[in-house]
Coordinates of C-alpha atoms in Angstrom, one line a residue:
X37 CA 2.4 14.1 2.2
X38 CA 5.7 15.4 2.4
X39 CA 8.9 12.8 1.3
X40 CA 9.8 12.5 5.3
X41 CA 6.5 11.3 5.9
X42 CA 7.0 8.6 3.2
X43 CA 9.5 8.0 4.7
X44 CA 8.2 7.7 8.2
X45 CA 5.4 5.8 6.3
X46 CA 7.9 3.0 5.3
X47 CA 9.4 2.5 8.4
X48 CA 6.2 2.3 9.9
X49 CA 5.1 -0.2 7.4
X50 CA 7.8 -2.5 8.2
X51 CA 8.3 -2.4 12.1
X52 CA 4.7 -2.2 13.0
X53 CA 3.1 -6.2 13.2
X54 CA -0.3 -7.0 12.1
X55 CA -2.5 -6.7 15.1
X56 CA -2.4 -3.1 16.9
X57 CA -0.7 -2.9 20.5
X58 CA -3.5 -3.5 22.9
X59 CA -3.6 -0.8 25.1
X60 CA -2.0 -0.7 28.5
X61 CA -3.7 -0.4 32.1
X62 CA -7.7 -0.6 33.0
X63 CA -9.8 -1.3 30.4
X64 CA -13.5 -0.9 30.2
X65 CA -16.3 -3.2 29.2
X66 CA -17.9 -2.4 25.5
X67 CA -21.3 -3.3 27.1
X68 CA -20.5 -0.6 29.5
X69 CA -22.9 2.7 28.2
X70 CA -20.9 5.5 26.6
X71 CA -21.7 9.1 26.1
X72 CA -20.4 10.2 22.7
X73 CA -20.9 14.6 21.8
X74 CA -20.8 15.3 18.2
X75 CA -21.1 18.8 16.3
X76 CA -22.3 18.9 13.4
X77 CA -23.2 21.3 9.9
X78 CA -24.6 20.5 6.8
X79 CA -21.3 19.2 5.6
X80 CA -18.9 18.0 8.3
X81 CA -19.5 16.0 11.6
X82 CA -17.0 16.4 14.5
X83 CA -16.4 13.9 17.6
X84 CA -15.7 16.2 20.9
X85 CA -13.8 14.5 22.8
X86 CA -13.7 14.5 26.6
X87 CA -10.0 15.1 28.4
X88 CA -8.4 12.3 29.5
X89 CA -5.6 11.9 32.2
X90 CA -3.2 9.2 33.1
X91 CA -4.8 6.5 34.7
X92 CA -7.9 6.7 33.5
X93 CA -9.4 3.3 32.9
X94 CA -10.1 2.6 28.3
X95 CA -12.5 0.8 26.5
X96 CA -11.6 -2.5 24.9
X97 CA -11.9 -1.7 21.0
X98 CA -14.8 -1.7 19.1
X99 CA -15.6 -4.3 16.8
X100 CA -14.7 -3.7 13.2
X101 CA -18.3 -3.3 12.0
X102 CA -19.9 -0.6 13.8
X103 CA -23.1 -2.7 14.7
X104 CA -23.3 -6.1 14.9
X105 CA -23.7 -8.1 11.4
X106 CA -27.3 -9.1 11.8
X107 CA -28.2 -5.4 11.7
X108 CA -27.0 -5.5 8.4
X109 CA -28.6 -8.3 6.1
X110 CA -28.5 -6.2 3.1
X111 CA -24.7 -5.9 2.6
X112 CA -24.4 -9.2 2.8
X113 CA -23.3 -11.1 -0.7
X114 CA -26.0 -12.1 -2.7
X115 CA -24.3 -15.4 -3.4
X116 CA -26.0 -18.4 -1.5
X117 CA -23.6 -18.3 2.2
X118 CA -25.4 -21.5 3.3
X119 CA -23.5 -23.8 0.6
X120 CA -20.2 -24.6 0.6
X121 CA -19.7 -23.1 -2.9
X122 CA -20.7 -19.9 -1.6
X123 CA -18.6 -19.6 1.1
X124 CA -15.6 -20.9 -1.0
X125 CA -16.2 -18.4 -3.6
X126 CA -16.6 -15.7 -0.5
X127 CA -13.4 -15.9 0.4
X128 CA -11.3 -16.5 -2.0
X129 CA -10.8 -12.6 -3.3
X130 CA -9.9 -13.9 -6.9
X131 CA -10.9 -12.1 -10.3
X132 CA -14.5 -13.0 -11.4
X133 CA -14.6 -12.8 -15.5
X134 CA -16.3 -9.8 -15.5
X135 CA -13.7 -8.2 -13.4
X136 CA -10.8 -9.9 -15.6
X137 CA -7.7 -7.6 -15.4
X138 CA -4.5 -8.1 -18.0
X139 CA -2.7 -6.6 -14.7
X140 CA -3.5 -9.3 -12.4
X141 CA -2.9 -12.9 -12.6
X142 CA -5.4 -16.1 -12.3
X143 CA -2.8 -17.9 -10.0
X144 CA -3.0 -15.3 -7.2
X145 CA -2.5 -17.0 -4.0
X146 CA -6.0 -17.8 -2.0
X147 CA -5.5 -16.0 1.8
X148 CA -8.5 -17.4 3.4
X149 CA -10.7 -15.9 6.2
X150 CA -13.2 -12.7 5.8
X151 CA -10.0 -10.9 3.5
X152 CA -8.7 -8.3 6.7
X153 CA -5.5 -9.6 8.1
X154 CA -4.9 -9.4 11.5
X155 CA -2.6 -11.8 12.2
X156 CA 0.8 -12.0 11.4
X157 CA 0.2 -15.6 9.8
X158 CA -2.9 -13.7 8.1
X159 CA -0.4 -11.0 6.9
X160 CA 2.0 -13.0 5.5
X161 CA -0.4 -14.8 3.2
X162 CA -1.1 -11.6 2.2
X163 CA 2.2 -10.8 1.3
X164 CA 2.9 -14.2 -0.5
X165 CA 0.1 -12.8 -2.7
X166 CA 1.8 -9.3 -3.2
X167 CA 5.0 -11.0 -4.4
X168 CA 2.8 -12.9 -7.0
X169 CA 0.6 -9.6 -7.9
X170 CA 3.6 -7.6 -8.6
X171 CA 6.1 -10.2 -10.0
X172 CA 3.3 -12.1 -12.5
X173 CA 0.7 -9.2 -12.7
X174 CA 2.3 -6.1 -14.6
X175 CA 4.3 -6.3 -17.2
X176 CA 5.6 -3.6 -19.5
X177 CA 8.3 -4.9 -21.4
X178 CA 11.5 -3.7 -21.3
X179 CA 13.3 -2.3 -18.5
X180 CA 13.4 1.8 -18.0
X181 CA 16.3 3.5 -19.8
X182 CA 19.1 4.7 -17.4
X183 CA 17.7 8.5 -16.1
X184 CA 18.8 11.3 -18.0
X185 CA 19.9 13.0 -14.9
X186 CA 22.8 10.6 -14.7
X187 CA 25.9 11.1 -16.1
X188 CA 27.5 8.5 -18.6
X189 CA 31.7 7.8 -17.8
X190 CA 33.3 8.9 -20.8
X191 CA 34.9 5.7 -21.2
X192 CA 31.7 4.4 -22.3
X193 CA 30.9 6.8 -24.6
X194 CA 30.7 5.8 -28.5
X195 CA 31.0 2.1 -27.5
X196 CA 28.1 -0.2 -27.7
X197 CA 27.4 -1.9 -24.6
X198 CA 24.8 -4.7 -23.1
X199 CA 22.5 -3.3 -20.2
X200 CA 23.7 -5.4 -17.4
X201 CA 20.8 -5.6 -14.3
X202 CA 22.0 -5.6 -11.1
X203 CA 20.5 -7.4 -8.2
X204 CA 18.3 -5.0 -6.2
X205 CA 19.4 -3.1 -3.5
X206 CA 18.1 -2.4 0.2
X207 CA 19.9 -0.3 2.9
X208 CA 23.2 -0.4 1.3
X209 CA 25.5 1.7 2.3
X210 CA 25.5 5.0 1.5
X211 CA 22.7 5.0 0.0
X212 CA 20.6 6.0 3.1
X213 CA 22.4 9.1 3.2
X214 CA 22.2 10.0 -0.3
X215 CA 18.0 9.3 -0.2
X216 CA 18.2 11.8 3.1
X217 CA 20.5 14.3 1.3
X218 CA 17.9 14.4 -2.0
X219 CA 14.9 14.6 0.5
X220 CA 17.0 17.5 2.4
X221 CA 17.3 19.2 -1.5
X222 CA 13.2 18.8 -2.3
X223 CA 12.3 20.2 0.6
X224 CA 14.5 23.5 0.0
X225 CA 13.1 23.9 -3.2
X226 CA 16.1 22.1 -5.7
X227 CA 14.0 19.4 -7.4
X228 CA 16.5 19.3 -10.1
X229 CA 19.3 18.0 -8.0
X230 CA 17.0 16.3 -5.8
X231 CA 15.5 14.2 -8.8
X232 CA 19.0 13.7 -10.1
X233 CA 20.4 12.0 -6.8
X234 CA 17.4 9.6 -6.7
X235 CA 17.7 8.9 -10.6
X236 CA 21.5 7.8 -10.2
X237 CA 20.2 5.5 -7.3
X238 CA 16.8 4.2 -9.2
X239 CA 19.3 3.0 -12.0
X240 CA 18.7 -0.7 -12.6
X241 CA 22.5 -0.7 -14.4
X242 CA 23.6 0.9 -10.7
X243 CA 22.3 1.3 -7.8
X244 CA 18.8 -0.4 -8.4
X245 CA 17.9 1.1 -5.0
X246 CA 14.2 0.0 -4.7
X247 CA 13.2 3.2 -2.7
X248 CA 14.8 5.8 -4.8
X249 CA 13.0 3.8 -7.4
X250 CA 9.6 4.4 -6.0
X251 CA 10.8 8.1 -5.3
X252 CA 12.4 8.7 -8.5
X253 CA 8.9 7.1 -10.1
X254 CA 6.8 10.5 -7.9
X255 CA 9.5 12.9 -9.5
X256 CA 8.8 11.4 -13.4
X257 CA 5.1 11.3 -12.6
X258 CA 4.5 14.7 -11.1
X259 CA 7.5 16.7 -12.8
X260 CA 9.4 17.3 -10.3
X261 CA 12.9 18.9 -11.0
X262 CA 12.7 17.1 -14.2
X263 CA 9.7 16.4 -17.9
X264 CA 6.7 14.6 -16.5
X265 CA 6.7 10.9 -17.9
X266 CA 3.7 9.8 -16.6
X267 CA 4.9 6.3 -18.5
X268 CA 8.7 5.9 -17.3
X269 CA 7.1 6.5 -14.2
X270 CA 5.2 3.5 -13.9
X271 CA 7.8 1.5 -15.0
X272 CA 9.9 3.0 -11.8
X273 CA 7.3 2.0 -9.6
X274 CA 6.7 -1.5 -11.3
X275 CA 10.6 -2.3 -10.7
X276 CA 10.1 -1.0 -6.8
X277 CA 7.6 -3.2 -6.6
X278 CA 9.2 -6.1 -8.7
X279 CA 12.4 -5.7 -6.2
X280 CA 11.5 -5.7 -3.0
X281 CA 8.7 -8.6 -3.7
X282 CA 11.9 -10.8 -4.6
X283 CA 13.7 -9.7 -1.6
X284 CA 10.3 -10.4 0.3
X285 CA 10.2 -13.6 -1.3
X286 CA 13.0 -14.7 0.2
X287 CA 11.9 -13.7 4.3
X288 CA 9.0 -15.2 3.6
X289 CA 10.7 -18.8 2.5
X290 CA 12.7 -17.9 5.5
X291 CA 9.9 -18.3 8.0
X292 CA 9.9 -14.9 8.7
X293 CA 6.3 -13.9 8.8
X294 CA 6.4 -10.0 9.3
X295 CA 8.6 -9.9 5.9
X296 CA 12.1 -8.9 5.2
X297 CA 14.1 -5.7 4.9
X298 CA 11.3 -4.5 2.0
X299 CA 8.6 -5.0 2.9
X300 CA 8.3 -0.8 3.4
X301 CA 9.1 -0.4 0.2
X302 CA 6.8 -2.9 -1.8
X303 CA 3.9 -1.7 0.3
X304 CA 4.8 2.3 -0.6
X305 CA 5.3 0.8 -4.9
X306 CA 2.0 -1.4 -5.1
X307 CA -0.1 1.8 -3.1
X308 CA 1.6 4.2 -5.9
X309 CA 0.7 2.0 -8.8
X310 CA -2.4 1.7 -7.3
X311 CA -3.2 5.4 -7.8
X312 CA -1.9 5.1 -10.9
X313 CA -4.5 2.4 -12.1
X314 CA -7.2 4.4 -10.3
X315 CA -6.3 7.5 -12.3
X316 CA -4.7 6.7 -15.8
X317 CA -1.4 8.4 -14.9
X318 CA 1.0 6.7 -17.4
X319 CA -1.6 3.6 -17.9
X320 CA -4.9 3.1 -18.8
X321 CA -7.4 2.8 -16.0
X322 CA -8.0 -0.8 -14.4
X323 CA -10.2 -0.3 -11.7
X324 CA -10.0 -4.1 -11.1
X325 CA -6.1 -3.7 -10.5
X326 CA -6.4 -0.3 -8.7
X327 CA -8.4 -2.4 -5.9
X328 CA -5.9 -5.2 -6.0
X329 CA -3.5 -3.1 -5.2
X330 CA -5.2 -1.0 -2.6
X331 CA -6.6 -3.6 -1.1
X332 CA -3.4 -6.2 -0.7
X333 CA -1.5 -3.0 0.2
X334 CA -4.0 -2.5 3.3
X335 CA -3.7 -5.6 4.8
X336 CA 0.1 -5.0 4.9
X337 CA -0.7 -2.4 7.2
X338 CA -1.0 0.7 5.2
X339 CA -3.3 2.7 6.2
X340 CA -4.2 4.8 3.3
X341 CA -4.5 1.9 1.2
X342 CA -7.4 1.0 3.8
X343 CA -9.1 3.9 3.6
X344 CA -9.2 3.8 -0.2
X345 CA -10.4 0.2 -0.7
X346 CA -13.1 1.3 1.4
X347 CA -13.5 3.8 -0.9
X348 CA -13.5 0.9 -3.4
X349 CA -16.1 -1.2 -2.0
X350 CA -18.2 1.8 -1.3
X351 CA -18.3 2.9 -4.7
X352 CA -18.2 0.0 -6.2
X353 CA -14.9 0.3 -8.4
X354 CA -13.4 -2.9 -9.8
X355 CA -15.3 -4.6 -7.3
X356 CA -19.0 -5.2 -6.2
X357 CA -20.8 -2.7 -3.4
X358 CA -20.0 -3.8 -0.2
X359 CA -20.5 -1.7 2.3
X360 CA -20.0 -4.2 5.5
X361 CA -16.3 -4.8 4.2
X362 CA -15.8 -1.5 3.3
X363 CA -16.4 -0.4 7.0
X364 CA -14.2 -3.5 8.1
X365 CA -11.5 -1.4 6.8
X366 CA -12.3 1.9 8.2
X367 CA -12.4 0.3 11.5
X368 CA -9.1 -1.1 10.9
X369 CA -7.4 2.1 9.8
X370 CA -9.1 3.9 13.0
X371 CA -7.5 1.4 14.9
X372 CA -4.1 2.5 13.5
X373 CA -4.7 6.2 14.0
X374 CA -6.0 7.3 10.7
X375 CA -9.5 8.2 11.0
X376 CA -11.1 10.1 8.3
X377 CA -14.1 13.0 9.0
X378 CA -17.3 11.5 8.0
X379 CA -16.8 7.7 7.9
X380 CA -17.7 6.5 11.4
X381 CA -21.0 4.3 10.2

């Protein structure tokens, strides 16, 4: 994924509500039958697709499950569903003590429901739990040293002086331009000035831009223009994250259920960390926390993040098998126009 797709990924993010737009003119019946052609190999499996024209009449969408849940008793939780225990403990997505995490916290919010938002009420539960995951769930310590790439003023120099933090930063001016400028530099091949612009905006003593944050976090962790520090980079993504959860805050206590101005940006920071729990880059593996953040990140409407807590229920990683809930959010990311060859079960 290039950085303009990131980009376009943010925006996305934060303008698109929780339910997808239902889809305009004649609309068929599920119960009506349906021809479906598929190719296949040994390896892959293809849907051919007839054309279509304007006008034609479309089928409402499918369910989330791909046959109805009776058909399939034996992804159901072992747990007794029939008490009210059960179905407490069901749905409350907390940490069970054998999934215990030092990355996530025992006060997470409860959400309710079957744990896939598709409301915008639903959502922002959801994201009342991302601003406690982020805020009260990683902590490393001390703030990231200002970036090398950054210049000090000479008037500073040889003078001791106290980190000041600023308050975080979204959309300020200028700083759009100067993202779009340091995207325009990656993409011809400059890293080094690239990473340097997003560094001098990812300064918590400066800009604090929460974006270039989570940008300037990709550059430290992949090497980009700059020495890969796998560790700094975390820290980058954790202040993202940290940032635009307490601008988030703030919409929420607002009333405004779709979030504020950040909500782009805290759902791009907790996916990143996320691959960083799942893969040990500048932290050791938390499998519990990598599906935390995948799976809080999905039902804010990214649709990677659905595709790999799928990925986490399927495999069972930092959480038990579960294959019905892993197709509820397959289902859901098809609905948003990320489908992915091989999972249409």
């Amino acid at each position: 994924m290039t950085l303009k797709d990131l980009l376009k990924k943010k925006d996305k993010i934060r303008d698109d509500g929780a339910s997808p737009a239902s889809p305009t003119g004649a609309t068929l019946s599920p119960n009506v039958p349906e021809f479906q052609f598929v190719r296949t190999t040994t390896s892959t499996q293809e849907t051919i697709e007839p054309p279509s024209f304007p006008g034609d009449p479309q089928r409402d969408s499918p369910l989330l499950s791909p046959e109805p849940r009776g058909k399939f008793p034996r992804f159901r939780s072992r747990s007794n569903a029939s008490s009210q225990g059960g179905e407490r403990h069901r749905f409350q997505l907390g940490r069970s003590k054998s999934n215990a995490s030092a990355n996530v916290p025992d006060n997470l919010p409860e959400v309710g429901g079957d744990g896939v938002a598709r409301t915008e009420e639903e959502e922002a539960k959801w994201e009342r739990r991302a601003t406690v995951l982020v805020t009260s769930g990683l902590q490393h310590g001390s703030q990231p040293p200002t970036p090398s790439h950054v210049p000090m003023s000479p008037m500073s120099q040889g003078r001791p002086t106290t980190p000041r933090r600023r308050s975080a930063t979204i959309g300020a001016p200028g700083d759009e331009e100067t993202i779009q400028e340091a995207i325009r530099q990656h993409e011809h091949g400059d890293l080094e000035a690239s990473t340097s612009l997003f560094g001098k905006l990812a300064d918590p003593n400066g800009a604090n831009n929460a974006l270039a944050q989570v940008l300037y976090g990709l550059a430290l962790r992949h090497g980009w223009g700059c020495e890969s520090n796998q560790e700094q980079a975390v820290q980058y993504l954790s202040m993202a994250a940290s940032n635009s959860a307490e601008v988030e805050k703030l919409a929420l206590g607002a009333g405004m259920k779709k979030g504020g101005a950040a909500k782009g940006e805290l759902v791009l920071a907790m996916y990143e960390l996320a691959n960083c729990f799942r893969n040990g880059w500048g932290i050791k593996k938390d499998p519990t926390a990598a599906k935390q953040y995948y799976e809080t990140a999905a039902n804010l409407g990214d649709t990677d993040a659905m595709n790999e807590v799928a990925w986490c229920y399927i495999e069972g990683f930092g959480t038990k098998k579960d294959k019905f809930k892993a197709a509820q959010f397959l289902r859901l990311a098809e609905s948003k126009g990320n489908k992915t060859l091989g999972n249409t079960w």
